[in-house]
Tab-separated table of C-alpha atoms in Angstrom:
chain	number	residue	atom	x	y	z
A	20	MET	CA	0.000	0.000	0.000
A	21	ASN	CA	1.571	3.272	-1.049
A	22	ALA	CA	1.625	6.542	0.822
A	23	GLN	CA	-1.101	8.003	-1.404
A	24	SER	CA	-3.725	5.402	-0.516
A	25	GLN	CA	-6.888	6.703	1.136
A	26	ARG	CA	-9.606	5.078	3.189
A	27	VAL	CA	-12.425	3.703	1.026
A	28	LYS	CA	-15.246	6.214	1.319
A	29	ARG	CA	-18.815	5.247	1.914
A	30	ARG	CA	-20.676	4.735	-1.355
A	31	ILE	CA	-24.277	4.166	-2.352
A	32	PHE	CA	-24.910	1.295	-4.749
A	33	GLY	CA	-27.788	-0.849	-5.922
A	34	VAL	CA	-28.804	-3.477	-8.439
A	35	GLU	CA	-31.723	-3.669	-10.865
A	36	THR	CA	-32.686	-7.196	-11.899
A	37	GLU	CA	-34.922	-8.030	-14.851
A	38	TYR	CA	-36.475	-11.473	-14.687
A	39	GLY	CA	-37.331	-13.870	-17.445
A	40	LEU	CA	-41.015	-14.841	-17.280
A	41	MET	CA	-42.777	-17.985	-18.469
A	42	CYS	CA	-46.081	-19.699	-17.751
A	43	ALA	CA	-45.852	-23.460	-18.258
A	44	ARG	CA	-48.686	-25.960	-18.269
A	45	THR	CA	-48.488	-28.591	-15.561
A	46	ASP	CA	-50.591	-31.141	-17.501
A	47	GLY	CA	-48.145	-31.542	-20.369
A	48	GLN	CA	-50.201	-29.497	-22.812
A	49	PRO	CA	-48.776	-26.555	-24.808
A	50	SER	CA	-49.181	-23.301	-22.905
A	51	ASP	CA	-51.651	-20.786	-24.281
A	52	ILE	CA	-50.532	-18.097	-21.814
A	53	ASP	CA	-48.007	-15.770	-23.385
A	54	GLN	CA	-45.576	-13.506	-21.554
A	55	ASP	CA	-47.884	-10.473	-21.609
A	56	MET	CA	-50.748	-12.442	-20.088
A	57	ALA	CA	-48.440	-14.031	-17.499
A	58	ALA	CA	-47.249	-10.550	-16.502
A	59	ARG	CA	-50.837	-9.396	-15.996
A	60	VAL	CA	-51.519	-12.380	-13.750
A	61	LEU	CA	-48.267	-11.815	-11.851
A	62	PHE	CA	-49.009	-8.170	-11.051
A	63	LYS	CA	-52.757	-8.626	-10.441
A	64	PRO	CA	-52.456	-8.718	-6.602
A	65	LEU	CA	-50.757	-5.303	-6.631
A	66	ILE	CA	-53.238	-3.803	-9.083
A	67	ASP	CA	-56.179	-5.226	-7.103
A	68	GLN	CA	-54.877	-3.373	-4.058
A	69	GLY	CA	-55.421	-0.138	-5.967
A	70	ARG	CA	-51.788	0.168	-6.850
A	71	SER	CA	-50.112	-0.397	-10.209
A	72	SER	CA	-47.406	-2.344	-11.986
A	73	ASN	CA	-44.872	0.227	-10.723
A	74	VAL	CA	-44.647	0.063	-6.942
A	75	TYR	CA	-42.151	1.375	-4.418
A	76	TRP	CA	-42.046	-1.186	-1.629
A	77	ARG	CA	-41.885	-0.955	2.149
A	78	ASN	CA	-38.279	-2.121	2.053
A	79	GLY	CA	-37.317	0.938	0.009
A	80	GLY	CA	-36.963	-0.978	-3.259
A	81	ARG	CA	-39.072	-0.873	-6.389
A	82	ILE	CA	-41.135	-3.578	-8.109
A	83	TYR	CA	-42.291	-2.867	-11.641
A	84	LEU	CA	-42.987	-4.218	-15.113
A	85	ASP	CA	-40.323	-3.191	-17.578
A	86	VAL	CA	-40.391	-3.012	-21.377
A	87	GLY	CA	-40.995	-6.401	-22.990
A	88	SER	CA	-43.109	-7.714	-20.094
A	89	HIS	CA	-40.053	-8.286	-17.941
A	90	PRO	CA	-40.724	-8.051	-14.193
A	91	GLU	CA	-37.993	-6.007	-12.550
A	92	TYR	CA	-36.839	-5.385	-9.007
A	93	ALA	CA	-34.533	-2.529	-8.034
A	94	THR	CA	-32.916	-2.762	-4.632
A	95	ALA	CA	-33.077	0.144	-2.259
A	96	GLU	CA	-29.978	2.306	-1.859
A	97	CYS	CA	-27.347	0.294	0.027
A	98	ASP	CA	-24.012	1.337	1.492
A	99	THR	CA	-22.821	-2.125	2.538
A	100	VAL	CA	-22.496	-5.281	0.476
A	101	GLU	CA	-24.231	-7.187	3.258
A	102	ASP	CA	-27.338	-5.011	2.883
A	103	LEU	CA	-27.215	-5.380	-0.887
A	104	LEU	CA	-27.173	-9.180	-0.710
A	105	ARG	CA	-30.174	-9.170	1.603
A	106	GLN	CA	-32.050	-6.651	-0.525
A	107	ASP	CA	-31.285	-8.512	-3.741
A	108	ARG	CA	-32.499	-11.850	-2.431
A	109	ALA	CA	-35.525	-10.201	-0.843
A	110	GLY	CA	-36.542	-9.136	-4.351
A	111	ASP	CA	-36.437	-12.779	-5.446
A	112	TYR	CA	-38.650	-13.742	-2.530
A	113	LEU	CA	-41.156	-10.962	-3.234
A	114	PHE	CA	-41.481	-11.970	-6.863
A	115	ALA	CA	-41.555	-15.681	-6.026
A	116	ASP	CA	-44.525	-14.986	-3.750
A	117	LEU	CA	-46.309	-13.072	-6.516
A	118	ALA	CA	-45.637	-15.985	-8.887
A	119	ARG	CA	-47.049	-18.465	-6.369
A	120	ARG	CA	-50.198	-16.398	-5.926
A	121	GLY	CA	-50.563	-15.998	-9.674
A	122	SER	CA	-50.209	-19.742	-10.224
A	123	GLU	CA	-52.849	-20.417	-7.561
A	124	THR	CA	-55.205	-17.980	-9.292
A	125	LEU	CA	-54.771	-19.745	-12.627
A	126	GLN	CA	-55.334	-23.147	-11.063
A	127	ALA	CA	-58.459	-21.911	-9.262
A	128	GLN	CA	-59.756	-20.808	-12.661
A	129	GLY	CA	-59.201	-24.299	-14.035
A	130	THR	CA	-55.927	-23.599	-15.859
A	131	ALA	CA	-53.254	-26.177	-15.031
A	132	ALA	CA	-50.289	-23.840	-15.237
A	133	GLN	CA	-47.464	-22.440	-13.165
A	134	ILE	CA	-45.663	-19.104	-13.469
A	135	HIS	CA	-41.876	-19.282	-13.471
A	136	LEU	CA	-39.416	-16.417	-12.994
A	137	PHE	CA	-35.770	-16.671	-13.966
A	138	ARG	CA	-32.705	-14.715	-12.865
A	139	ASN	CA	-31.013	-14.940	-16.247
A	140	ASN	CA	-30.176	-12.726	-19.213
A	141	GLU	CA	-31.472	-14.519	-22.293
A	142	ASP	CA	-34.728	-16.143	-23.318
A	143	ILE	CA	-34.968	-19.175	-25.596
A	144	GLU	CA	-35.253	-16.922	-28.641
A	145	GLY	CA	-31.985	-15.155	-27.817
A	146	HIS	CA	-33.499	-11.885	-26.576
A	147	SER	CA	-31.410	-10.269	-23.867
A	148	PHE	CA	-32.465	-8.510	-20.675
A	149	GLY	CA	-30.243	-7.085	-18.042
A	150	CYS	CA	-28.889	-6.782	-14.566
A	151	HIS	CA	-27.891	-3.154	-14.040
A	152	GLU	CA	-25.512	-1.939	-11.353
A	153	ASN	CA	-25.585	1.616	-10.028
A	154	TYR	CA	-22.744	3.333	-8.183
A	155	LEU	CA	-22.934	6.870	-6.817
A	156	LEU	CA	-19.958	9.033	-7.762
A	157	ARG	CA	-18.910	12.504	-6.729
A	158	ARG	CA	-19.399	14.810	-9.687
A	159	ARG	CA	-16.198	15.571	-11.541
A	160	SER	CA	-15.484	17.288	-14.850
A	161	ASN	CA	-13.564	14.390	-16.382
A	162	PHE	CA	-16.262	11.714	-15.976
A	163	ARG	CA	-16.036	10.599	-19.599
A	164	GLU	CA	-12.299	10.009	-19.198
A	165	VAL	CA	-12.965	7.931	-16.101
A	166	ALA	CA	-15.688	5.974	-17.882
A	167	ASP	CA	-13.441	5.277	-20.858
A	168	ALA	CA	-10.637	4.115	-18.569
A	169	ILE	CA	-12.712	1.592	-16.645
A	170	VAL	CA	-14.241	-0.057	-19.724
A	171	SER	CA	-11.283	-2.461	-19.755
A	172	PHE	CA	-12.167	-3.520	-16.210
A	173	PHE	CA	-15.786	-4.271	-17.108
A	174	VAL	CA	-14.839	-6.141	-20.285
A	175	THR	CA	-12.398	-8.441	-18.483
A	176	ARG	CA	-14.378	-8.727	-15.224
A	177	GLN	CA	-16.504	-11.520	-16.690
A	178	ILE	CA	-13.808	-14.122	-15.934
A	179	VAL	CA	-14.650	-13.518	-12.267
A	180	THR	CA	-18.307	-12.496	-12.249
A	181	GLY	CA	-19.824	-14.169	-15.327
A	182	ALA	CA	-22.972	-16.240	-14.837
A	183	GLY	CA	-21.763	-18.856	-17.317
A	184	HIS	CA	-23.793	-20.144	-20.263
A	185	ILE	CA	-23.764	-22.531	-23.192
A	186	HIS	CA	-23.004	-21.231	-26.677
A	187	ARG	CA	-25.512	-23.184	-28.777
A	188	THR	CA	-23.721	-23.041	-32.096
A	189	ASP	CA	-22.408	-25.681	-34.501
A	190	GLN	CA	-19.850	-26.480	-31.814
A	191	PRO	CA	-21.623	-25.974	-28.446
A	192	ARG	CA	-19.335	-24.897	-25.607
A	193	PHE	CA	-19.386	-23.122	-22.276
A	194	GLY	CA	-18.865	-19.373	-22.137
A	195	TYR	CA	-18.324	-16.890	-19.326
A	196	SER	CA	-21.060	-14.318	-19.833
A	197	PRO	CA	-24.465	-14.465	-21.566
A	198	ARG	CA	-24.551	-10.683	-21.545
A	199	ALA	CA	-21.245	-10.265	-23.395
A	200	GLN	CA	-22.630	-11.101	-26.822
A	201	HIS	CA	-25.305	-8.400	-26.571
A	202	MET	CA	-23.158	-5.310	-26.016
A	203	ASP	CA	-23.291	-2.724	-28.823
A	204	ASP	CA	-21.060	0.101	-27.595
A	205	ALA	CA	-18.404	0.816	-24.989
A	206	VAL	CA	-19.681	4.114	-23.562
A	207	SER	CA	-22.938	5.769	-24.607
A	208	ALA	CA	-25.940	7.681	-23.322
A	209	ALA	CA	-28.309	5.418	-25.265
A	210	THR	CA	-30.586	3.044	-23.380
A	211	THR	CA	-32.806	1.332	-25.930
A	212	ARG	CA	-31.345	1.574	-29.434
A	213	SER	CA	-28.008	0.147	-28.279
A	214	ARG	CA	-26.522	-1.454	-25.190
A	215	PRO	CA	-23.370	0.256	-23.953
A	216	ILE	CA	-21.074	-1.280	-21.381
A	217	ILE	CA	-21.377	1.976	-19.419
A	218	ASN	CA	-24.415	4.228	-19.744
A	219	THR	CA	-23.464	7.905	-19.439
A	220	ARG	CA	-26.984	9.315	-19.218
A	221	ASP	CA	-26.758	11.927	-16.474
A	222	GLU	CA	-29.537	10.935	-14.097
A	223	PRO	CA	-28.064	11.030	-10.587
A	224	LEU	CA	-31.320	10.562	-8.597
A	225	ALA	CA	-29.640	12.841	-6.072
A	226	ASP	CA	-28.247	16.376	-5.828
A	227	ALA	CA	-27.095	16.897	-9.415
A	228	GLY	CA	-24.545	19.476	-8.355
A	229	GLU	CA	-22.851	17.016	-6.019
A	230	TYR	CA	-23.324	13.560	-7.511
A	231	ARG	CA	-23.684	11.533	-10.621
A	232	ARG	CA	-24.596	7.882	-11.055
A	233	LEU	CA	-22.504	5.283	-12.859
A	234	HIS	CA	-25.026	3.036	-14.592
A	235	VAL	CA	-23.440	-0.260	-15.636
A	236	ILE	CA	-25.464	-2.591	-17.862
A	237	VAL	CA	-22.819	-5.105	-18.945
A	238	GLY	CA	-23.066	-7.414	-15.933
A	239	ASP	CA	-24.797	-10.783	-15.728
A	240	THR	CA	-27.569	-11.669	-13.322
A	241	ASN	CA	-25.896	-13.855	-10.738
A	242	MET	CA	-27.425	-16.691	-8.748
A	243	SER	CA	-24.481	-17.248	-6.414
A	244	GLU	CA	-24.319	-14.648	-3.661
A	245	SER	CA	-20.536	-14.835	-3.802
A	246	SER	CA	-20.622	-13.806	-7.460
A	247	THR	CA	-22.871	-10.859	-6.649
A	248	ALA	CA	-20.735	-9.825	-3.685
A	249	VAL	CA	-17.399	-10.011	-5.504
A	250	LYS	CA	-18.892	-8.068	-8.424
A	251	ILE	CA	-19.901	-5.189	-6.162
A	252	VAL	CA	-16.758	-5.239	-4.020
A	253	MET	CA	-14.237	-5.279	-6.851
A	254	THR	CA	-16.110	-2.533	-8.727
A	255	ASN	CA	-16.536	-0.353	-5.649
A	256	LEU	CA	-12.843	-0.645	-4.788
A	257	LEU	CA	-11.736	0.099	-8.345
A	258	LEU	CA	-13.910	3.222	-8.414
A	259	ALA	CA	-12.430	4.280	-5.067
A	260	ALA	CA	-8.932	3.768	-6.454
A	261	VAL	CA	-9.672	5.883	-9.532
A	262	GLU	CA	-11.169	8.582	-7.320
A	263	ASN	CA	-7.948	8.451	-5.284
A	264	GLY	CA	-5.933	9.093	-8.422
A	265	ALA	CA	-5.009	5.598	-9.584
A	266	ARG	CA	-4.086	5.559	-13.270
A	267	ILE	CA	-5.498	2.756	-15.398
A	268	GLY	CA	-5.824	4.439	-18.783
A	269	ASP	CA	-2.775	2.573	-20.090
A	270	LEU	CA	-4.793	-0.654	-19.786
A	271	ALA	CA	-7.428	0.537	-22.262
A	272	LEU	CA	-8.297	-2.039	-24.905
A	273	ALA	CA	-7.867	-1.467	-28.633
A	274	ASP	CA	-11.319	-2.938	-29.399
A	275	PRO	CA	-13.465	-3.445	-26.282
A	276	LEU	CA	-16.468	-4.938	-28.095
A	277	SER	CA	-14.391	-7.503	-29.935
A	278	ALA	CA	-12.564	-8.296	-26.696
A	279	ILE	CA	-15.699	-8.849	-24.626
A	280	ARG	CA	-17.015	-11.371	-27.145
A	281	HIS	CA	-13.654	-13.056	-27.562
A	282	ILE	CA	-13.222	-13.567	-23.807
A	283	ASP	CA	-16.706	-15.030	-23.512
A	284	SER	CA	-16.238	-17.380	-26.455
A	285	GLU	CA	-14.789	-20.193	-24.382
A	286	LEU	CA	-15.011	-20.573	-20.625
A	287	GLY	CA	-11.637	-21.118	-19.019
A	288	SER	CA	-9.735	-19.331	-21.754
A	289	ASN	CA	-7.024	-16.827	-20.850
A	290	ILE	CA	-6.655	-15.147	-24.201
A	291	ASP	CA	-4.276	-12.363	-25.142
A	292	LEU	CA	-5.871	-8.990	-25.860
A	293	GLN	CA	-4.470	-6.028	-27.725
A	294	LEU	CA	-4.280	-2.792	-25.755
A	295	ALA	CA	-4.880	0.620	-27.263
A	296	ASP	CA	-1.151	1.396	-27.056
A	297	GLY	CA	-0.236	-1.661	-29.129
A	298	ARG	CA	0.876	-3.990	-26.321
A	299	THR	CA	-0.741	-7.365	-25.685
A	300	MET	CA	-1.713	-8.740	-22.296
A	301	SER	CA	-3.677	-11.803	-21.245
A	302	VAL	CA	-7.114	-11.212	-19.766
A	303	VAL	CA	-5.907	-12.578	-16.407
A	304	ASP	CA	-2.889	-10.277	-16.411
A	305	ILE	CA	-5.115	-7.254	-17.129
A	306	GLN	CA	-7.390	-8.142	-14.221
A	307	ARG	CA	-4.415	-8.893	-11.979
A	308	GLU	CA	-2.852	-5.522	-12.779
A	309	LEU	CA	-6.160	-3.740	-12.121
A	310	ARG	CA	-6.523	-5.571	-8.833
A	311	GLN	CA	-2.992	-4.675	-7.716
A	312	ARG	CA	-3.330	-1.010	-8.642
A	313	THR	CA	-6.647	-0.907	-6.821
A	314	LEU	CA	-5.223	-2.378	-3.633
A	315	ASN	CA	-2.216	-0.040	-3.844
A	316	SER	CA	-4.547	2.965	-3.936
A	317	VAL	CA	-7.077	2.216	-1.214
A	318	ASN	CA	-6.776	1.861	2.534
A	319	LEU	CA	-8.852	-1.102	3.690
A	320	GLN	CA	-8.702	-0.218	7.375
A	321	GLY	CA	-12.163	-0.805	8.803
A	322	ALA	CA	-13.336	-2.831	5.796
A	323	SER	CA	-15.700	-5.679	6.607
A	324	THR	CA	-14.736	-9.327	6.726
A	325	LEU	CA	-16.928	-9.898	3.681
A	326	THR	CA	-14.996	-7.271	1.722
A	327	HIS	CA	-11.686	-8.933	2.570
A	328	ASN	CA	-13.111	-12.323	1.631
A	329	MET	CA	-14.210	-10.986	-1.754
A	330	ILE	CA	-10.764	-9.487	-2.397
A	331	ASP	CA	-9.388	-12.962	-1.773
A	332	LEU	CA	-12.002	-14.505	-4.078
A	333	TRP	CA	-11.012	-12.041	-6.804
A	334	GLU	CA	-7.453	-13.384	-6.638
A	335	ARG	CA	-8.529	-17.024	-6.435
A	336	ALA	CA	-10.717	-16.565	-9.507
A	337	LEU	CA	-7.792	-15.231	-11.526
A	338	ASN	CA	-5.619	-18.118	-10.358
A	339	ALA	CA	-8.339	-20.597	-11.352
A	340	VAL	CA	-8.606	-19.220	-14.874
A	341	GLU	CA	-4.841	-19.032	-15.311
A	342	SER	CA	-4.198	-22.564	-14.049
A	343	GLY	CA	-7.280	-24.240	-15.493
A	344	ASP	CA	-8.006	-25.734	-12.064
A	345	HIS	CA	-11.428	-24.412	-11.030
A	346	SER	CA	-11.776	-26.462	-7.856
A	347	GLY	CA	-10.908	-23.493	-5.637
A	348	VAL	CA	-13.945	-21.494	-6.794
A	349	LYS	CA	-16.408	-24.234	-7.771
A	350	THR	CA	-18.879	-23.383	-4.969
A	351	GLU	CA	-18.624	-19.590	-5.252
A	352	LEU	CA	-18.526	-18.390	-8.865
A	353	ASP	CA	-21.589	-18.952	-11.031
A	354	TRP	CA	-19.709	-19.989	-14.158
A	355	ALA	CA	-17.782	-22.634	-12.209
A	356	ILE	CA	-20.820	-23.894	-10.279
A	357	LYS	CA	-22.926	-24.188	-13.429
A	358	LYS	CA	-20.185	-25.928	-15.411
A	359	GLU	CA	-19.641	-28.442	-12.610
A	360	LEU	CA	-23.398	-29.074	-12.338
A	361	ILE	CA	-23.926	-29.636	-16.061
A	362	GLU	CA	-20.808	-31.730	-16.578
A	363	ARG	CA	-21.791	-33.978	-13.661
A	364	PHE	CA	-25.232	-34.454	-15.214
A	365	MET	CA	-23.735	-35.247	-18.620
A	366	ARG	CA	-21.401	-37.844	-17.126
A	367	ARG	CA	-24.278	-39.491	-15.305
A	368	SER	CA	-26.819	-39.364	-18.140
A	369	GLY	CA	-24.681	-39.631	-21.250
A	370	ALA	CA	-26.110	-36.339	-22.528
A	371	ASP	CA	-24.142	-33.693	-24.399
A	372	LEU	CA	-24.527	-29.908	-24.557
A	373	THR	CA	-27.165	-30.182	-27.311
A	374	ASP	CA	-29.447	-32.387	-25.203
A	375	PRO	CA	-32.790	-30.732	-24.283
A	376	ARG	CA	-32.329	-32.030	-20.735
A	377	VAL	CA	-29.188	-29.903	-20.423
A	378	THR	CA	-31.143	-26.894	-21.666
A	379	ARG	CA	-33.787	-27.516	-19.012
A	380	LEU	CA	-31.135	-27.950	-16.332
A	381	GLU	CA	-29.483	-24.658	-17.259
A	382	LEU	CA	-32.866	-22.924	-17.104
A	383	ALA	CA	-33.657	-24.557	-13.750
A	384	TYR	CA	-30.412	-23.106	-12.374
A	385	HIS	CA	-31.944	-19.636	-12.741
A	386	ASP	CA	-35.519	-20.414	-11.618
A	387	ILE	CA	-36.460	-18.546	-8.406
A	388	THR	CA	-39.958	-20.041	-8.066
A	389	GLY	CA	-41.054	-23.142	-6.174
A	390	GLN	CA	-38.466	-25.485	-4.682
A	391	THR	CA	-35.445	-23.873	-6.275
A	392	LEU	CA	-32.314	-25.596	-7.496
A	393	ARG	CA	-30.323	-22.775	-5.903
A	394	SER	CA	-31.611	-23.694	-2.448
A	395	ARG	CA	-30.832	-27.347	-3.017
A	396	LEU	CA	-27.298	-26.522	-4.142
A	397	GLU	CA	-26.799	-24.267	-1.119
A	398	ASN	CA	-28.121	-26.892	1.282
A	399	ALA	CA	-25.809	-29.486	-0.274
A	400	GLY	CA	-22.776	-27.210	0.023
A	401	ALA	CA	-22.409	-26.969	-3.770
A	402	MET	CA	-23.144	-23.222	-3.730
A	403	LYS	CA	-21.908	-21.077	-0.879
A	404	ARG	CA	-24.517	-18.880	0.785
A	405	LEU	CA	-23.525	-15.593	2.419
A	406	SER	CA	-26.846	-14.149	3.614
A	407	ASP	CA	-28.883	-15.143	6.649
A	408	GLU	CA	-32.370	-16.417	5.819
A	409	GLU	CA	-34.162	-14.570	8.605
A	410	ARG	CA	-32.476	-11.275	7.765
A	411	VAL	CA	-33.416	-11.718	4.096
A	412	LYS	CA	-37.032	-12.230	5.112
A	413	SER	CA	-36.822	-9.072	7.213
A	414	ALA	CA	-35.395	-7.227	4.206
A	415	MET	CA	-38.629	-7.966	2.340
A	416	GLU	CA	-40.282	-5.428	4.649
A	417	ILE	CA	-37.496	-3.377	6.237
A	418	PRO	CA	-35.202	-1.011	4.294
A	419	PRO	CA	-31.480	-0.504	4.906
A	420	ALA	CA	-31.150	1.611	8.050
A	421	THR	CA	-28.285	3.869	6.985
A	422	THR	CA	-29.418	5.383	3.664
A	423	ARG	CA	-32.253	7.444	2.215
A	424	ALA	CA	-34.131	4.175	1.693
A	425	HIS	CA	-34.929	4.148	5.413
A	426	LEU	CA	-36.937	7.358	5.048
A	427	ARG	CA	-38.782	6.206	1.939
A	428	GLY	CA	-39.574	2.749	3.284
A	429	THR	CA	-40.796	4.077	6.629
A	430	VAL	CA	-43.170	6.552	4.961
A	431	ILE	CA	-44.555	3.845	2.667
A	432	ALA	CA	-45.079	1.413	5.543
A	433	GLU	CA	-46.824	3.975	7.737
A	434	ALA	CA	-48.971	5.207	4.846
A	435	GLU	CA	-50.129	1.633	4.249
A	436	ARG	CA	-50.790	1.123	7.934
A	437	TYR	CA	-52.857	4.294	8.247
A	438	ARG	CA	-54.452	4.041	4.805
A	439	ARG	CA	-53.004	7.194	3.370
A	440	ASP	CA	-52.112	7.553	-0.290
A	441	VAL	CA	-48.575	8.682	-1.022
A	442	SER	CA	-46.707	9.446	-4.229
A	443	VAL	CA	-43.151	8.186	-4.120
A	444	ASP	CA	-40.111	7.932	-6.352
A	445	TRP	CA	-36.387	7.606	-5.623
A	446	VAL	CA	-36.126	11.251	-4.532
A	447	HIS	CA	-39.626	12.548	-3.759
A	448	LEU	CA	-42.289	11.892	-1.122
A	449	ARG	CA	-45.751	13.456	-1.035
A	450	LEU	CA	-49.077	12.822	0.674
A	451	ASP	CA	-51.646	12.793	-2.128
A	452	ASP	CA	-54.276	14.639	-0.103
A	453	ASP	CA	-51.822	17.340	0.926
A	454	ARG	CA	-50.113	18.886	-2.092
A	455	SER	CA	-47.993	21.091	0.143
A	456	SER	CA	-46.378	18.071	1.776
A	457	GLY	CA	-43.899	17.342	-1.008
A	458	ILE	CA	-40.344	16.521	0.109
A	459	ALA	CA	-37.252	16.101	-2.044
A	460	LEU	CA	-34.567	13.864	-0.534
A	461	HIS	CA	-31.492	14.865	-2.497
A	462	ASP	CA	-28.943	13.307	-0.145
A	463	PRO	CA	-28.992	9.498	-0.554
A	464	PHE	CA	-26.665	9.112	2.451
A	465	SER	CA	-29.096	10.767	4.858
A	466	HIS	CA	-31.376	8.519	6.882
A	467	VAL	CA	-32.607	11.243	9.249
A	468	ASP	CA	-34.808	14.155	8.142
A	469	GLN	CA	-37.069	16.359	10.254
A	470	ARG	CA	-39.390	16.933	7.286
A	471	VAL	CA	-39.995	13.210	7.057
A	472	ASP	CA	-40.600	13.026	10.807
A	473	ASP	CA	-43.254	15.721	10.392
A	474	MET	CA	-44.834	13.799	7.508
A	475	LEU	CA	-44.913	10.639	9.615
A	476	SER	CA	-46.603	12.565	12.434
A	477	SER	CA	-49.200	13.812	9.983
A	478	ILE	CA	-49.821	10.271	8.707
A	479	ARG	CA	-50.178	8.855	12.215
A	480	GLU	CA	-52.634	11.536	13.266
A	481	THR	CA	-55.148	10.518	10.619
A	482	GLU	CA	-58.556	9.454	11.916
A	483	THR	CA	-58.849	6.736	9.287
A	484	GLY	CA	-55.826	4.778	10.509
A	485	VAL	CA	-55.994	1.306	11.951
A	486	GLY	CA	-55.759	2.803	15.403
A	487	ALA	CA	-59.240	4.238	14.947
A	488	PHE	CA	-60.642	0.731	14.661
A	489	ALA	CA	-58.808	-0.820	17.554
């Protein structure tokens, strides 16, 4: 650690997860329920409550229906990886409950069908949907330079954080990242006409004079909590290092889009990539250099045990790719867990990667509904779990205590309890029957606000609250 290293500053981050959606018949007949209809059934309990398909939840997060009939959950603002893991899994549980209720409704109507939700990034027709990461940055004039510099990190990060998938081509093979093949640009403000690795649209959802938000759409949706945790930790630390003055521009790639596809093309590969300055480096060496420069530029004093464990996992992942021996990460990284699972099945069954049973197994890996394969793998020790079940269940209702989410979630919960209508987004709170009550929460780090306390007092004083019927 050099003399210029600085303590890692507190940062707000969050994850938005789009889910694949399917309604399958349970009687073996072809399903006549398409994705649009399944989405309507899924969100019906919320709409029946007088709400909508765009709901801010008591835990500070957001549940909504995105373009293409993809259910989506955005975690509340988190400032610890531990909170993020709980929030992220809580979103799975909330949607799994909606899917269960929707399936029961269909069955009560005489339709033998079950709604399934998948934490993945591709449907069977090859359409892609995302897992977006958000990191709050201090506003600086050279943001585009910073964004350009860290593209190399996001391109090569997949050898650690990739969800793993099967390339179903003439020669089927495992790859690192299902998202890699769907990137259209390195850095862009576009959101729909192309998919950039980093989205530069300036929408901070905070004080625009103080902050901006790094919106990253290149990442995979992870099932393993270790993969999610290492993804957030390594990115947060790299951003801290760059903010501390670490230089990584010399590691820029000559052709990031070609590189991201090339890396993904074969899981386990440690290919050489051409840098913008004409040098060549292997993908492992690029990640190893980024990791070392990061650790040289940040002071980890006070960092959590989980953060230190993820720094270690980052190194072990690079060693696994370089050596070809994946045993050291086979219960932590999605691509390694999935490869081990599928190869074991193929050995036992005689199947190959083109077998429909392998396709179903890969899809089951990502299914969050019913008795999940993830839970069975965790219980068997084949996938390491980091979160505590009871605290995840609490996170379905309770927001993180140390960010703006605490204020939002508390207002929503009290408004529901006392039957008051509120309008809410990431920044704003307002009682619908009191137009003068609008509050803008521009500081995402603040979890205490007198204006919110006054709003809560106003909500609790209502004569139509549950207390009036006690």
